[in-house]
């Protein structure tokens, strides 16, 4: 489930999805919430926050994608 929240000034926040045409409500600004990259030293996929901090790691990229979606869509 995707969550879209709005602040009192009308700014919306949430994970981008193409299920809902968000351009219908106005111009969009996108910022990556995090990245998923493979670490060759640990042989694990890592989820990093926007500031580069390590949030989660797993041997499975699919598990990292699932974790990232749940973490940033709370």
JSON list of C-alpha atoms in Angstrom, two decimals:
[
{"chain": "A", "resi": 1, "resn": "UNK", "atom": "CA", "xyz": [0.00, 0.00, 0.00]},
{"chain": "A", "resi": 2, "resn": "UNK", "atom": "CA", "xyz": [1.30, 3.44, -0.88]},
{"chain": "A", "resi": 3, "resn": "UNK", "atom": "CA", "xyz": [0.81, 6.32, 1.51]},
{"chain": "A", "resi": 4, "resn": "UNK", "atom": "CA", "xyz": [0.53, 9.92, 0.37]},
{"chain": "A", "resi": 5, "resn": "UNK", "atom": "CA", "xyz": [0.48, 12.54, 3.11]},
{"chain": "A", "resi": 6, "resn": "UNK", "atom": "CA", "xyz": [0.05, 16.31, 2.93]},
{"chain": "A", "resi": 7, "resn": "UNK", "atom": "CA", "xyz": [1.46, 19.01, 5.18]},
{"chain": "A", "resi": 8, "resn": "UNK", "atom": "CA", "xyz": [-0.70, 22.02, 6.17]},
{"chain": "A", "resi": 9, "resn": "UNK", "atom": "CA", "xyz": [0.81, 24.07, 3.32]},
{"chain": "A", "resi": 10, "resn": "UNK", "atom": "CA", "xyz": [-0.47, 21.49, 0.81]},
{"chain": "A", "resi": 11, "resn": "UNK", "atom": "CA", "xyz": [2.83, 19.80, 0.06]},
{"chain": "A", "resi": 12, "resn": "UNK", "atom": "CA", "xyz": [2.45, 16.08, -0.56]},
{"chain": "A", "resi": 13, "resn": "UNK", "atom": "CA", "xyz": [4.95, 13.44, 0.53]},
{"chain": "A", "resi": 14, "resn": "UNK", "atom": "CA", "xyz": [5.13, 9.76, -0.36]},
{"chain": "A", "resi": 15, "resn": "UNK", "atom": "CA", "xyz": [6.72, 7.12, -2.53]},
{"chain": "A", "resi": 16, "resn": "UNK", "atom": "CA", "xyz": [6.27, 7.72, -6.23]},
{"chain": "A", "resi": 17, "resn": "UNK", "atom": "CA", "xyz": [4.04, 5.35, -8.08]},
{"chain": "A", "resi": 18, "resn": "UNK", "atom": "CA", "xyz": [2.53, 5.48, -11.53]},
{"chain": "A", "resi": 19, "resn": "UNK", "atom": "CA", "xyz": [-0.69, 3.94, -10.23]},
{"chain": "A", "resi": 20, "resn": "UNK", "atom": "CA", "xyz": [-1.98, 7.46, -9.52]},
{"chain": "A", "resi": 21, "resn": "UNK", "atom": "CA", "xyz": [-1.31, 10.30, -11.98]},
{"chain": "A", "resi": 22, "resn": "UNK", "atom": "CA", "xyz": [0.21, 12.78, -9.53]},
{"chain": "A", "resi": 23, "resn": "UNK", "atom": "CA", "xyz": [0.78, 15.37, -12.25]},
{"chain": "A", "resi": 24, "resn": "UNK", "atom": "CA", "xyz": [-2.99, 15.91, -12.22]},
{"chain": "A", "resi": 25, "resn": "UNK", "atom": "CA", "xyz": [-2.64, 17.76, -8.88]},
{"chain": "A", "resi": 26, "resn": "UNK", "atom": "CA", "xyz": [0.27, 19.97, -9.91]},
{"chain": "A", "resi": 27, "resn": "UNK", "atom": "CA", "xyz": [3.97, 20.09, -10.70]},
{"chain": "A", "resi": 28, "resn": "UNK", "atom": "CA", "xyz": [6.15, 17.40, -9.12]},
{"chain": "A", "resi": 29, "resn": "UNK", "atom": "CA", "xyz": [9.52, 17.56, -7.38]},
{"chain": "A", "resi": 30, "resn": "UNK", "atom": "CA", "xyz": [11.32, 14.26, -6.88]},
{"chain": "A", "resi": 31, "resn": "UNK", "atom": "CA", "xyz": [14.03, 13.41, -4.38]},
{"chain": "A", "resi": 32, "resn": "UNK", "atom": "CA", "xyz": [15.46, 9.93, -3.90]},
{"chain": "A", "resi": 33, "resn": "UNK", "atom": "CA", "xyz": [14.67, 8.57, -0.46]},
{"chain": "A", "resi": 34, "resn": "UNK", "atom": "CA", "xyz": [17.51, 6.09, -0.72]},
{"chain": "A", "resi": 35, "resn": "UNK", "atom": "CA", "xyz": [19.58, 3.85, -2.94]},
{"chain": "A", "resi": 36, "resn": "UNK", "atom": "CA", "xyz": [20.18, 0.12, -3.21]},
{"chain": "A", "resi": 37, "resn": "UNK", "atom": "CA", "xyz": [23.69, -0.89, -4.21]},
{"chain": "A", "resi": 38, "resn": "UNK", "atom": "CA", "xyz": [25.70, -4.09, -4.15]},
{"chain": "A", "resi": 39, "resn": "UNK", "atom": "CA", "xyz": [28.73, -4.10, -1.82]},
{"chain": "A", "resi": 40, "resn": "UNK", "atom": "CA", "xyz": [31.40, -6.34, -3.35]},
{"chain": "A", "resi": 41, "resn": "UNK", "atom": "CA", "xyz": [33.33, -6.52, -0.07]},
{"chain": "A", "resi": 42, "resn": "UNK", "atom": "CA", "xyz": [30.44, -7.93, 1.97]},
{"chain": "A", "resi": 43, "resn": "UNK", "atom": "CA", "xyz": [28.71, -9.61, -1.01]},
{"chain": "A", "resi": 44, "resn": "UNK", "atom": "CA", "xyz": [25.42, -8.10, 0.16]},
{"chain": "A", "resi": 45, "resn": "UNK", "atom": "CA", "xyz": [22.95, -5.57, -1.20]},
{"chain": "A", "resi": 46, "resn": "UNK", "atom": "CA", "xyz": [22.71, -2.41, 0.91]},
{"chain": "A", "resi": 47, "resn": "UNK", "atom": "CA", "xyz": [19.94, 0.16, 1.34]},
{"chain": "A", "resi": 48, "resn": "UNK", "atom": "CA", "xyz": [21.33, 3.62, 2.01]},
{"chain": "A", "resi": 49, "resn": "UNK", "atom": "CA", "xyz": [19.36, 6.69, 3.08]},
{"chain": "A", "resi": 50, "resn": "UNK", "atom": "CA", "xyz": [19.52, 10.02, 1.25]},
{"chain": "A", "resi": 51, "resn": "UNK", "atom": "CA", "xyz": [22.50, 11.05, 3.42]},
{"chain": "A", "resi": 52, "resn": "UNK", "atom": "CA", "xyz": [24.40, 7.85, 2.61]},
{"chain": "A", "resi": 53, "resn": "UNK", "atom": "CA", "xyz": [23.76, 6.12, 5.91]},
{"chain": "A", "resi": 54, "resn": "UNK", "atom": "CA", "xyz": [23.42, 2.32, 5.81]},
{"chain": "A", "resi": 55, "resn": "UNK", "atom": "CA", "xyz": [19.84, 1.39, 6.69]},
{"chain": "A", "resi": 56, "resn": "UNK", "atom": "CA", "xyz": [19.62, -2.31, 5.80]},
{"chain": "A", "resi": 57, "resn": "UNK", "atom": "CA", "xyz": [21.54, -5.05, 4.02]},
{"chain": "A", "resi": 58, "resn": "UNK", "atom": "CA", "xyz": [20.69, -8.50, 2.71]},
{"chain": "A", "resi": 59, "resn": "UNK", "atom": "CA", "xyz": [22.07, -11.06, 0.29]},
{"chain": "A", "resi": 60, "resn": "UNK", "atom": "CA", "xyz": [18.87, -10.63, -1.76]},
{"chain": "A", "resi": 61, "resn": "UNK", "atom": "CA", "xyz": [18.21, -7.45, -3.77]},
{"chain": "A", "resi": 62, "resn": "UNK", "atom": "CA", "xyz": [14.50, -8.32, -3.81]},
{"chain": "A", "resi": 63, "resn": "UNK", "atom": "CA", "xyz": [14.48, -8.37, 0.01]},
{"chain": "A", "resi": 64, "resn": "UNK", "atom": "CA", "xyz": [16.16, -4.96, 0.03]},
{"chain": "A", "resi": 65, "resn": "UNK", "atom": "CA", "xyz": [13.55, -3.57, -2.37]},
{"chain": "A", "resi": 66, "resn": "UNK", "atom": "CA", "xyz": [10.74, -4.91, -0.17]},
{"chain": "A", "resi": 67, "resn": "UNK", "atom": "CA", "xyz": [12.38, -3.52, 2.97]},
{"chain": "A", "resi": 68, "resn": "UNK", "atom": "CA", "xyz": [12.98, -0.13, 1.34]},
{"chain": "A", "resi": 69, "resn": "UNK", "atom": "CA", "xyz": [9.35, 0.13, 0.23]},
{"chain": "A", "resi": 70, "resn": "UNK", "atom": "CA", "xyz": [8.05, -0.71, 3.71]},
{"chain": "A", "resi": 71, "resn": "UNK", "atom": "CA", "xyz": [10.55, 1.57, 5.48]},
{"chain": "A", "resi": 72, "resn": "UNK", "atom": "CA", "xyz": [9.91, 4.66, 3.37]},
{"chain": "A", "resi": 73, "resn": "UNK", "atom": "CA", "xyz": [6.14, 4.10, 3.10]},
{"chain": "A", "resi": 74, "resn": "UNK", "atom": "CA", "xyz": [5.30, 4.08, 6.80]}
]
